[in-house]
Amino acid sequence: MTEEKSANFLEEIVEKDLEAGKYKHIITRFPPEPNGYLHMGHAKSICLNFGLALKYGGKTNLRFDDTNPVTEETEYVEGIKNDIKWLGFNWSDEFYASDYFGKLYEFAVTLIKNGLAYVDDSTSEEIAKQKGTPTQPGTNSPYRDRSIEENLQLFAEMKAGKYKDGEKVLRAKVDMAHVNMHMRDPLMYRIKHAHHHRTGDTWCIYPMYDFAHGQSDSIENITHSICTLEFVPHRALYDWFIEKLNIYPSHQYEFARLNMTYTVMSKRKLLKLVSEKYVDGWDDPRMPTISGMRRRGYTPESIREFCDKIGIAKRENLIDISLLEFCVREHLNKIALRRMVVVDPLKVVITNYPEGKSEMLSSENNPEDHDAGSREMPFSREIYIEQDDFMEVPAKKYFRLAPGQMVRLKSAYIIRCEEVIKDASGKVITVNCTYIPESKSGSDVSGINVKGVIHWVSIAEALPVEIRSYDRLFNVENPALIDDNMLDALNPDSLNKKIAYAEPSLKNATADERFQFMRTGYFCIDSDSTKDKLVFNRTVTLRDTWAKEGKK
RNA sequence: UGUCCUAUGGUGUAAUGGUAACACUGCAGAUUUUGAUUCUGCCUUUCUAGGUUCGAAUCCUAGUAGGACAACCA
């Protein structure tokens, strides 16, 4: 049953390493910085890193890259852990780069002792100037040739808090003329008198990414350290530190990050949307964050399937959001309970159905899953149908309700439109119909075949609920291209709230259930929901080929 | 006018020197008590030029195009 899927380039590397006996088992890691919530790009990385360990036998560590106390918070740590678990993955060990601050300090001292690092008094502007440009070599800092003893003392003083923020830094002594800018005496430590979410005020010097990440990988014996393409130029430095320190040789590999149409996938931009209140928090259902998608009703299965389908490669990509929608529909179609909810109501009176009478009709919960059983819903003389399901002057190929035409009410009777009642402005307010008693679902002996089947809800028992429909956050395919003014491309109609009329069984809906409001879309209970006011999020619409017909 | 990375249908991804394929999208049709689902079919692909080879999407060279790199961010 399991069809052979060809390996991506990272799987090939792992397979080769394993075959060559380079490792007995692999160790990967997922290294988020706790300065924001996880998004779909992280989901891709999580599926990759955990997936590799699962597939080839090994383990994956969760390691928070918490080397910048100014932006990092415990709230994010908890959010990130929650998201990973929800996606369905379990980490082997939970580590923090801050666990290694002591070790890292020793590494730095070692490099100083070997003449490979020095304390620099230059300002950040001066250092930037010294760096040169990609096409021009840099120049040496005037402090580059301090003695080892002096460097040792100054670095100890930095640690001891003798200097103010920015007054001094520790730099690696590599090569200011190196063609790779990252090798031009990169910063290893900077002074920040800031409170760290885990180490508190123990430290006032903090290692830079380049002097923390690779060393952390090495300490944990990570065999395959996988990151995104923008870190390719860092690899030389990654290897340089490991070599000079003579520590466990972890190796870095890079793959292309995920981009999706009509959204942004950068923590910085997502943070801007949140902090400037263009969305309602990190878990706003319009956000491509894991928490947002969870709130919107996406399932972990569908996200994992998506990550599997998009593949892993090294070229820039822009994934069509419709692939994600396909994945979630595919899963929800199998598990969602079918319910009838009228969003834009039009009153229908069934004139030959006795006043005051009502009957319970049975309807299956999921035609894809007969074990899901059925539920009952009331039928009576006055019902709501969808405004779209009636046309006074029917369009071509329209097979719903129209004067003189018949439709089937799903799981109920066939009705025929007899009379259209309008208000003073000419707007249709009620449609009078007759029903065919012999056409009852399950015991239809009418012999009538109608093409149209529509959903409905009995007015007397209808449950008013709020439904929130979401559209794309941005109006342009790739908002990242208009970096400086991405807000101009925000879709003003990305959120639509409405009161709809639901069949009464929905009263008992729970947060973990998934629903298909028949002919409308997939929905789930939103966290804003209360006992008195149910709120549903539209996860995704159903495919609608009739709507496309209309656009032609 | 540097170094590095990348280049296969509209979008992704495969083919690992031997007939370019799979998925999504789009289009058409069948079935359908959801215009859903399911099923069938169709459209559309190797950046360019040389070279190696019996044979190149694949290897080599050059070009072109796109991306990354000059934060005391990660």
XYZ file of C-alpha atoms (C1' of nucleotides) in Angstrom:
626
model
C 0.000 0.000 0.000
C 2.837 2.362 0.835
C 3.957 3.698 -2.465
C 7.637 4.391 -2.938
C 8.267 8.087 -2.880
C 11.566 9.290 -4.177
C 13.892 10.746 -1.607
C 14.608 14.441 -1.430
C 18.203 15.610 -1.453
C 18.495 15.657 2.333
C 17.150 12.141 2.639
C 19.736 11.103 0.086
C 22.491 12.666 2.164
C 21.255 10.908 5.285
C 20.949 7.591 3.465
C 24.455 7.943 2.134
C 25.857 8.823 5.561
C 24.104 5.890 7.161
C 25.253 3.490 4.466
C 28.806 4.702 4.794
C 28.598 4.031 8.513
C 29.312 7.656 9.300
C 26.600 7.557 11.936
C 24.718 4.776 13.680
C 21.693 6.957 14.026
C 20.995 10.555 13.202
C 20.216 13.488 15.468
C 18.418 16.535 14.103
C 17.111 19.574 15.869
C 14.444 22.200 15.509
C 15.904 25.522 16.692
C 13.287 28.288 16.967
C 14.037 31.653 18.475
C 11.362 32.411 21.083
C 10.546 35.838 19.708
C 7.297 35.080 17.914
C 4.881 32.329 17.043
C 5.530 29.537 14.573
C 4.200 29.762 11.011
C 3.794 27.411 8.069
C 7.431 27.830 7.137
C 8.330 26.415 10.535
C 5.840 23.613 9.969
C 7.807 22.675 6.866
C 11.017 22.647 8.877
C 9.430 20.700 11.740
C 8.090 18.050 9.391
C 11.505 17.850 7.754
C 13.612 17.607 10.904
C 11.322 15.335 12.884
C 10.398 13.407 9.761
C 14.022 12.606 8.991
C 14.640 11.212 12.482
C 11.420 9.227 12.346
C 12.162 7.806 8.924
C 15.796 6.862 9.461
C 15.870 6.115 13.141
C 17.197 8.818 15.359
C 15.987 11.675 17.433
C 15.182 15.344 17.229
C 15.923 17.907 19.870
C 13.945 21.029 20.459
C 16.402 23.815 21.073
C 15.425 27.382 21.676
C 17.935 29.741 20.153
C 17.629 32.270 22.937
C 20.729 34.387 22.560
C 18.998 37.746 22.314
C 17.266 38.595 25.632
C 15.801 41.811 24.263
C 13.284 40.154 21.944
C 12.673 36.809 23.582
C 9.908 35.848 25.979
C 8.660 32.820 27.863
C 5.211 33.279 26.331
C 6.691 32.394 22.971
C 8.453 29.344 24.371
C 5.155 27.930 25.571
C 3.384 28.794 22.336
C 6.049 27.120 20.258
C 6.027 23.922 22.305
C 2.267 23.792 22.091
C 2.332 24.179 18.310
C 4.893 21.432 17.781
C 2.930 19.015 19.936
C -0.283 19.898 18.180
C 1.366 19.176 14.834
C 1.990 15.700 16.187
C 5.701 15.623 16.925
C 7.599 14.782 20.078
C 11.081 16.060 20.737
C 13.690 13.991 22.414
C 15.310 16.674 24.580
C 14.330 20.231 25.296
C 17.375 22.453 25.274
C 18.150 26.146 25.230
C 21.165 27.837 23.767
C 21.238 29.622 27.112
C 21.951 26.242 28.736
C 25.330 26.529 27.070
C 26.257 30.096 27.977
C 28.960 28.863 30.369
C 30.377 26.433 27.863
C 30.243 29.022 25.120
C 32.162 31.458 27.286
C 34.872 28.843 27.739
C 34.974 28.278 23.988
C 35.496 31.994 23.507
C 38.336 32.059 26.035
C 39.943 29.136 24.216
C 39.853 31.029 20.962
C 41.367 34.109 22.620
C 44.145 31.986 24.077
C 44.848 30.612 20.625
C 45.050 34.093 19.185
C 41.824 33.597 17.244
C 39.629 36.178 18.915
C 40.034 39.711 20.178
C 38.165 42.410 22.010
C 37.304 45.350 19.799
C 36.493 48.856 21.095
C 35.242 50.059 17.719
C 31.717 51.371 17.460
C 29.198 49.476 15.389
C 29.522 52.137 12.690
C 33.278 51.716 12.618
C 32.960 47.963 12.469
C 30.485 48.231 9.625
C 32.954 50.418 7.774
C 35.776 47.984 8.418
C 33.759 45.198 6.880
C 34.065 46.609 3.381
C 31.511 45.507 0.812
C 30.864 42.275 -1.053
C 33.118 43.532 -3.814
C 35.716 45.336 -1.698
C 37.899 43.813 1.021
C 37.602 45.069 4.574
C 40.269 46.651 6.729
C 41.677 45.525 10.016
C 40.418 47.001 13.255
C 43.023 49.048 15.143
C 42.363 46.744 18.110
C 42.953 43.566 16.151
C 46.436 42.930 17.448
C 45.923 43.276 21.157
C 47.891 40.784 23.206
C 46.294 37.581 24.350
C 46.644 38.682 27.968
C 44.940 41.986 27.320
C 42.122 40.285 25.414
C 41.649 37.775 28.197
C 41.411 40.540 30.748
C 39.103 42.742 28.700
C 36.777 39.857 27.910
C 36.623 38.951 31.598
C 35.784 42.558 32.355
C 33.072 42.526 29.705
C 31.556 39.517 31.419
C 31.937 41.169 34.807
C 29.821 44.093 33.682
C 32.538 46.708 33.625
C 31.390 48.125 30.280
C 28.222 49.575 28.904
C 26.165 48.144 26.045
C 27.998 48.534 22.770
C 31.237 49.641 24.321
C 33.162 46.530 23.375
C 32.629 43.322 21.427
C 34.499 40.091 21.015
C 35.386 39.266 17.434
C 36.846 36.212 15.790
C 40.155 36.844 14.079
C 39.654 35.352 10.649
C 40.366 37.448 7.567
C 39.124 40.953 6.835
C 39.805 40.421 3.143
C 37.852 37.189 2.934
C 35.533 37.012 -0.065
C 32.775 35.815 2.274
C 31.661 38.773 4.363
C 30.764 36.510 7.243
C 34.411 35.569 7.594
C 35.562 39.188 8.012
C 36.205 39.007 11.755
C 32.599 38.292 12.747
C 31.244 39.350 16.120
C 31.091 36.583 18.706
C 29.860 38.418 21.781
C 28.146 41.699 22.479
C 27.278 43.445 25.718
C 23.604 43.645 26.637
C 22.626 44.567 30.146
C 19.264 42.954 29.701
C 17.158 40.482 31.609
C 17.140 37.066 29.987
C 13.977 34.970 30.151
C 15.903 32.040 31.597
C 19.281 33.171 32.901
C 17.917 36.361 34.420
C 20.716 38.818 35.146
C 23.499 36.277 35.326
C 24.974 37.445 32.069
C 25.505 40.811 30.486
C 27.340 39.459 27.470
C 25.497 37.309 24.975
C 26.837 35.212 22.100
C 25.825 36.019 18.549
C 23.974 33.456 16.437
C 27.128 32.376 14.645
C 28.936 31.668 17.886
C 26.001 29.898 19.493
C 24.221 27.844 16.911
C 26.989 25.661 15.548
C 28.499 25.134 18.983
C 25.105 24.134 20.360
C 24.714 21.662 17.502
C 28.117 20.304 18.324
C 27.437 19.995 22.046
C 24.280 18.026 21.264
C 26.053 15.871 18.681
C 23.644 16.945 15.992
C 24.530 14.983 12.861
C 22.496 16.973 10.361
C 21.863 20.619 11.134
C 19.261 21.754 8.656
C 18.451 25.383 8.024
C 17.206 27.627 5.251
C 19.085 29.001 2.276
C 19.950 32.403 3.719
C 22.409 30.639 6.006
C 24.503 29.241 3.183
C 27.185 31.928 3.582
C 27.296 31.194 7.327
C 28.384 27.626 6.721
C 32.033 28.567 6.274
C 32.007 30.220 9.694
C 30.054 27.321 11.184
C 32.791 24.975 10.039
C 35.581 27.376 11.026
C 34.523 27.569 14.679
C 34.098 23.809 14.910
C 37.507 23.267 13.404
C 39.324 25.814 15.552
C 37.609 24.594 18.695
C 38.201 20.996 17.668
C 34.735 19.919 18.794
C 32.174 17.442 17.440
C 31.745 18.147 13.744
C 28.081 18.799 13.100
C 27.274 19.643 9.520
C 24.950 22.265 8.181
C 22.655 21.713 5.190
C 20.314 24.216 3.648
C 16.946 24.001 1.909
C 14.584 26.584 0.426
C 12.101 28.181 2.772
C 8.389 28.028 2.120
C 6.527 30.885 0.478
C 2.807 30.814 -0.168
C 0.669 32.941 -2.431
C -1.363 35.797 -0.937
C 0.386 35.771 2.415
C 3.684 36.631 4.064
C 5.966 34.202 5.799
C 8.357 36.241 7.837
C 8.163 36.595 11.571
C 9.064 40.252 11.307
C 6.139 40.989 8.992
C 3.717 38.838 10.928
C 4.746 40.623 14.112
C 4.007 43.931 12.417
C 0.511 42.762 11.494
C -0.053 41.723 15.087
C 1.480 44.668 16.894
C -0.139 47.247 14.641
C -3.440 45.422 14.963
C -4.133 44.659 11.334
C -5.082 41.236 12.626
C -6.416 40.095 15.950
C -3.314 38.454 17.427
C -0.908 35.739 16.358
C -3.730 33.221 16.246
C -5.998 35.299 14.036
C -7.475 32.719 11.661
C -6.207 34.722 8.694
C -2.612 34.351 9.799
C -0.363 31.670 8.299
C 0.760 30.860 11.821
C 0.246 27.380 13.174
C -1.899 28.803 15.970
C -3.950 30.793 13.459
C -4.507 27.811 11.249
C -5.414 25.673 14.227
C -7.988 28.243 15.309
C -9.326 28.386 11.796
C -9.931 24.663 11.786
C -7.007 23.220 9.899
C -6.062 19.768 11.091
C -2.504 18.667 11.875
C -2.972 15.837 9.403
C -3.737 18.235 6.590
C -0.736 20.429 7.380
C 1.573 17.443 7.498
C 0.170 16.208 4.213
C 0.772 19.636 2.715
C 4.372 19.688 3.917
C 4.845 16.288 2.388
C 3.381 17.339 -0.935
C 5.424 20.523 -1.379
C 8.703 18.634 -1.152
C 12.163 19.788 -0.170
C 14.555 21.419 -2.614
C 16.975 24.278 -2.957
C 15.227 26.601 -5.325
C 13.070 29.547 -4.421
C 9.416 28.647 -4.546
C 5.982 30.156 -4.221
C 3.417 27.526 -3.362
C -0.116 28.037 -4.555
C -2.354 28.395 -1.492
C -4.881 26.201 -3.292
C -2.665 23.210 -2.578
C -3.063 23.838 1.146
C -6.800 24.188 0.670
C -6.863 20.956 -1.281
C -5.120 19.158 1.590
C -7.486 20.405 4.246
C -10.579 19.683 2.152
C -9.308 16.201 1.484
C -9.042 15.484 5.202
C -12.139 17.332 6.324
C -14.254 15.623 3.691
C -13.491 12.351 5.438
C -14.124 13.460 9.008
C -16.497 16.442 9.027
C -20.068 16.057 10.245
C -22.580 17.363 7.697
C -24.912 20.029 8.973
C -27.371 22.439 7.376
C -26.893 26.133 7.962
C -28.518 28.933 6.000
C -26.255 31.930 5.703
C -28.373 34.367 3.661
C -31.935 33.403 4.486
C -34.942 33.544 2.227
C -38.253 32.548 3.766
C -40.162 29.720 2.158
C -43.733 28.904 3.164
C -44.966 25.454 2.246
C -48.607 26.273 1.781
C -49.927 22.723 1.697
C -48.044 21.678 4.844
C -50.342 21.956 7.870
C -49.799 24.896 10.180
C -48.448 23.908 13.564
C -47.252 20.542 12.300
C -43.636 19.528 12.491
C -41.823 16.265 11.965
C -38.336 15.001 12.575
C -36.356 13.931 9.550
C -33.192 11.908 9.557
C -30.061 12.939 7.732
C -26.716 11.175 7.564
C -23.768 12.740 9.351
C -21.229 11.870 6.725
C -21.820 10.060 3.441
C -18.092 9.261 3.337
C -18.280 7.470 6.663
C -21.339 5.394 7.432
C -20.126 4.760 10.956
C -20.728 8.449 11.604
C -24.451 7.686 11.835
C -27.202 10.222 11.405
C -29.077 12.918 13.271
C -32.606 14.229 13.170
C -33.747 17.704 12.295
C -37.162 19.316 12.429
C -39.167 20.120 9.323
C -42.157 22.433 9.283
C -44.296 24.771 7.206
C -41.896 27.714 7.303
C -38.262 27.260 6.439
C -35.271 29.264 5.346
C -33.371 28.495 2.223
C -30.346 30.275 0.815
C -31.081 33.409 -1.233
C -28.758 32.044 -3.909
C -30.985 29.022 -4.216
C -33.824 31.011 -5.682
C -33.933 33.029 -8.894
C -37.035 34.748 -10.100
C -35.619 34.710 -13.588
C -33.447 31.615 -13.663
C -30.088 31.699 -15.396
C -29.126 29.127 -17.974
C -28.462 25.710 -16.464
C -29.834 26.904 -13.120
C -31.489 23.958 -11.466
C -32.515 25.273 -8.111
C -35.733 27.013 -7.168
C -37.514 29.335 -9.619
C -41.145 30.070 -10.363
C -42.805 26.811 -11.398
C -39.605 24.806 -10.842
C -38.989 22.028 -8.364
C -36.081 21.257 -6.084
C -35.368 18.642 -3.470
C -34.908 19.858 0.086
C -31.984 17.755 1.261
C -33.188 14.797 3.360
C -36.775 16.102 3.114
C -39.308 16.693 0.355
C -39.476 17.976 -3.156
C -41.089 21.393 -3.333
C -42.420 23.464 -6.198
C -42.352 27.232 -6.310
C -45.881 28.581 -6.725
C -45.786 32.244 -5.842
C -43.237 34.995 -5.233
C -44.008 37.668 -2.685
C -42.170 40.999 -2.789
C -41.995 44.048 -0.614
C -42.709 47.598 -1.762
C -39.236 47.959 -3.235
C -39.677 44.853 -5.315
C -37.365 42.692 -3.261
C -38.398 39.062 -2.902
C -39.211 38.439 0.750
C -41.067 35.167 0.689
C -41.532 32.320 -1.698
C -44.677 30.233 -1.439
C -44.236 26.609 -2.368
C -46.136 23.361 -2.251
C -44.511 20.105 -1.248
C -45.024 16.653 -2.602
C -45.871 14.404 0.353
C -44.901 11.177 -1.464
C -41.396 12.501 -2.122
C -40.076 12.131 1.408
C -36.420 11.187 1.523
C -35.903 7.488 2.007
C -39.463 6.620 1.024
C -39.902 8.550 -2.176
C -42.652 7.052 -4.305
C -43.387 10.222 -6.242
C -41.471 9.109 -9.313
C -40.259 12.657 -9.738
C -36.631 13.294 -10.466
C -35.214 16.716 -9.755
C -31.668 17.775 -10.396
C -31.404 20.397 -7.695
C -30.913 19.587 -4.034
C -30.678 22.434 -1.561
C -30.172 22.804 2.164
C -32.727 24.384 4.478
C -33.567 24.944 8.104
C -36.904 25.099 9.926
C -37.402 28.684 11.065
C -39.043 27.984 14.404
C -36.199 25.810 15.639
C -33.360 27.557 13.804
C -30.370 28.483 15.890
C -28.825 31.869 15.135
C -25.040 31.555 15.087
C -22.249 33.839 14.072
C -20.126 32.674 11.220
C -16.795 34.201 10.312
C -15.642 33.827 6.765
C -12.056 34.494 5.871
C -10.514 35.481 2.617
C -6.884 35.922 1.670
C -4.996 38.429 3.800
C -3.373 40.108 0.810
C -4.648 41.002 -2.612
C -1.401 40.319 -4.426
C 0.139 36.948 -5.098
C 3.485 37.723 -3.542
C 3.291 40.534 -0.969
C 6.944 39.945 -0.112
C 7.852 41.648 -3.389
C 6.408 44.952 -2.201
C 8.319 44.768 1.022
C 8.275 48.454 1.961
C 4.536 48.919 1.695
C 3.025 45.503 2.122
C 0.154 47.105 4.003
C -1.067 48.646 0.752
C -1.791 45.166 -0.465
C -3.820 44.118 2.558
C -7.230 42.784 1.613
C -9.791 44.970 3.424
C -12.396 42.223 3.098
C -10.411 39.386 4.586
C -12.885 38.990 7.443
C -16.642 38.771 7.157
C -18.930 38.212 10.132
C -22.546 37.200 9.691
C -25.461 35.753 11.583
C -26.627 32.507 10.061
C -29.403 30.056 10.885
C -28.305 26.632 11.920
C -30.100 23.370 12.428
C -30.691 22.830 16.143
C -28.276 19.912 16.539
C -25.415 22.368 16.256
C -26.281 23.643 19.701
C -24.157 20.845 21.130
C -21.164 21.458 18.878
C -17.806 21.039 20.585
C -14.499 22.692 19.849
C -12.802 19.539 18.589
C -15.536 18.698 16.086
C -15.284 19.561 12.423
C -18.367 20.377 10.413
C -19.299 20.677 6.826
C -22.101 23.151 6.448
C -23.556 21.477 3.407
C -22.923 23.237 0.119
C -21.126 26.051 1.973
C -17.845 24.975 3.497
C -16.017 23.466 6.414
C -16.424 25.080 9.809
C -15.359 24.732 13.410
C -16.187 26.396 16.703
C -14.125 29.510 17.370
C -12.593 30.234 20.756
C -14.771 33.357 21.005
C -17.785 31.084 21.151
C -19.972 31.113 24.290
C -22.935 29.028 25.347
C -25.278 31.844 24.372
C -23.586 32.783 21.167
C -21.982 30.155 19.009
C -19.252 31.405 16.710
C -18.052 29.344 13.787
C -14.948 29.853 11.679
C -15.042 28.945 8.058
C -11.923 26.856 7.548
C -12.319 26.670 3.792
C -15.146 26.781 1.297
C -16.304 23.797 -0.655
C -15.244 23.747 -4.263
C -17.952 25.526 -6.173
C -18.055 24.933 -9.902
C -21.407 26.670 -10.170
C -19.918 29.890 -8.794
C -17.214 29.638 -11.449
C -19.905 29.257 -14.050
C -21.298 32.593 -12.928
C -17.976 34.321 -13.354
C -17.637 33.315 -16.972
C 31.026 45.236 -11.117
C 33.024 39.980 -6.224
C 31.678 35.134 -3.990
C 28.016 31.587 -3.309
C 23.175 29.184 -4.441
C 19.440 28.026 -8.069
C 17.186 27.143 -13.136
C 12.034 20.893 -15.624
C 4.236 22.638 -17.600
C 0.549 28.244 -14.702
C 2.495 26.334 -9.433
C 5.364 22.682 -6.877
C 8.102 18.213 -7.080
C 10.304 13.646 -9.539
C 13.162 11.236 -13.304
C 20.405 9.904 -10.165
C 23.563 9.017 -18.516
C 18.651 5.197 -21.540
C 10.682 6.613 -23.719
C 10.188 13.578 -19.171
C 6.345 11.827 -14.842
C 3.224 12.820 -10.339
C 0.305 16.349 -7.598
C -2.204 21.086 -7.420
C -4.509 24.736 -10.629
C -7.337 25.393 -15.200
C -10.713 23.246 -18.961
C -14.256 19.326 -20.646
C -17.346 15.159 -19.498
C -19.725 10.947 -16.350
C -21.985 9.875 -11.632
C -24.368 12.317 -7.548
C -30.616 13.568 -2.543
C -24.166 18.480 -1.195
C -23.323 22.097 -8.633
C -19.438 18.648 -2.783
C -17.074 13.883 -2.967
C -15.770 10.122 -6.634
C -14.391 8.835 -11.725
C -12.610 9.884 -16.891
C -10.226 12.855 -20.371
C -7.593 17.330 -22.023
C -4.203 21.680 -21.922
C 0.806 22.852 -20.671
C 7.468 21.283 -19.344
C 13.743 20.424 -19.450
C 16.781 28.932 -19.626
C 20.397 29.689 -24.047
C 24.787 28.249 -26.821
C 28.655 25.073 -27.313
C 31.081 20.417 -25.748
C 31.609 15.006 -23.867
C 28.690 10.539 -25.250
C 25.867 5.499 -29.332
C 22.587 8.358 -26.134
C 22.206 14.481 -21.888
C 16.880 17.343 -17.972
C 21.118 14.829 -15.815
C 28.199 15.498 -16.921
C 31.686 19.874 -18.632
C 32.368 25.162 -20.331
C 30.419 29.853 -21.259
C 26.368 32.978 -21.199
C 21.521 34.577 -19.397
C 17.961 35.063 -15.521
C 16.506 34.885 -10.370
C 18.103 34.758 -5.286
C 21.571 35.263 -0.967
C 25.690 38.002 1.343
C 28.081 44.502 3.924
C 22.257 43.768 11.795
C 26.171 44.513 18.474
C 18.941 39.875 14.632
C 18.285 34.712 14.065
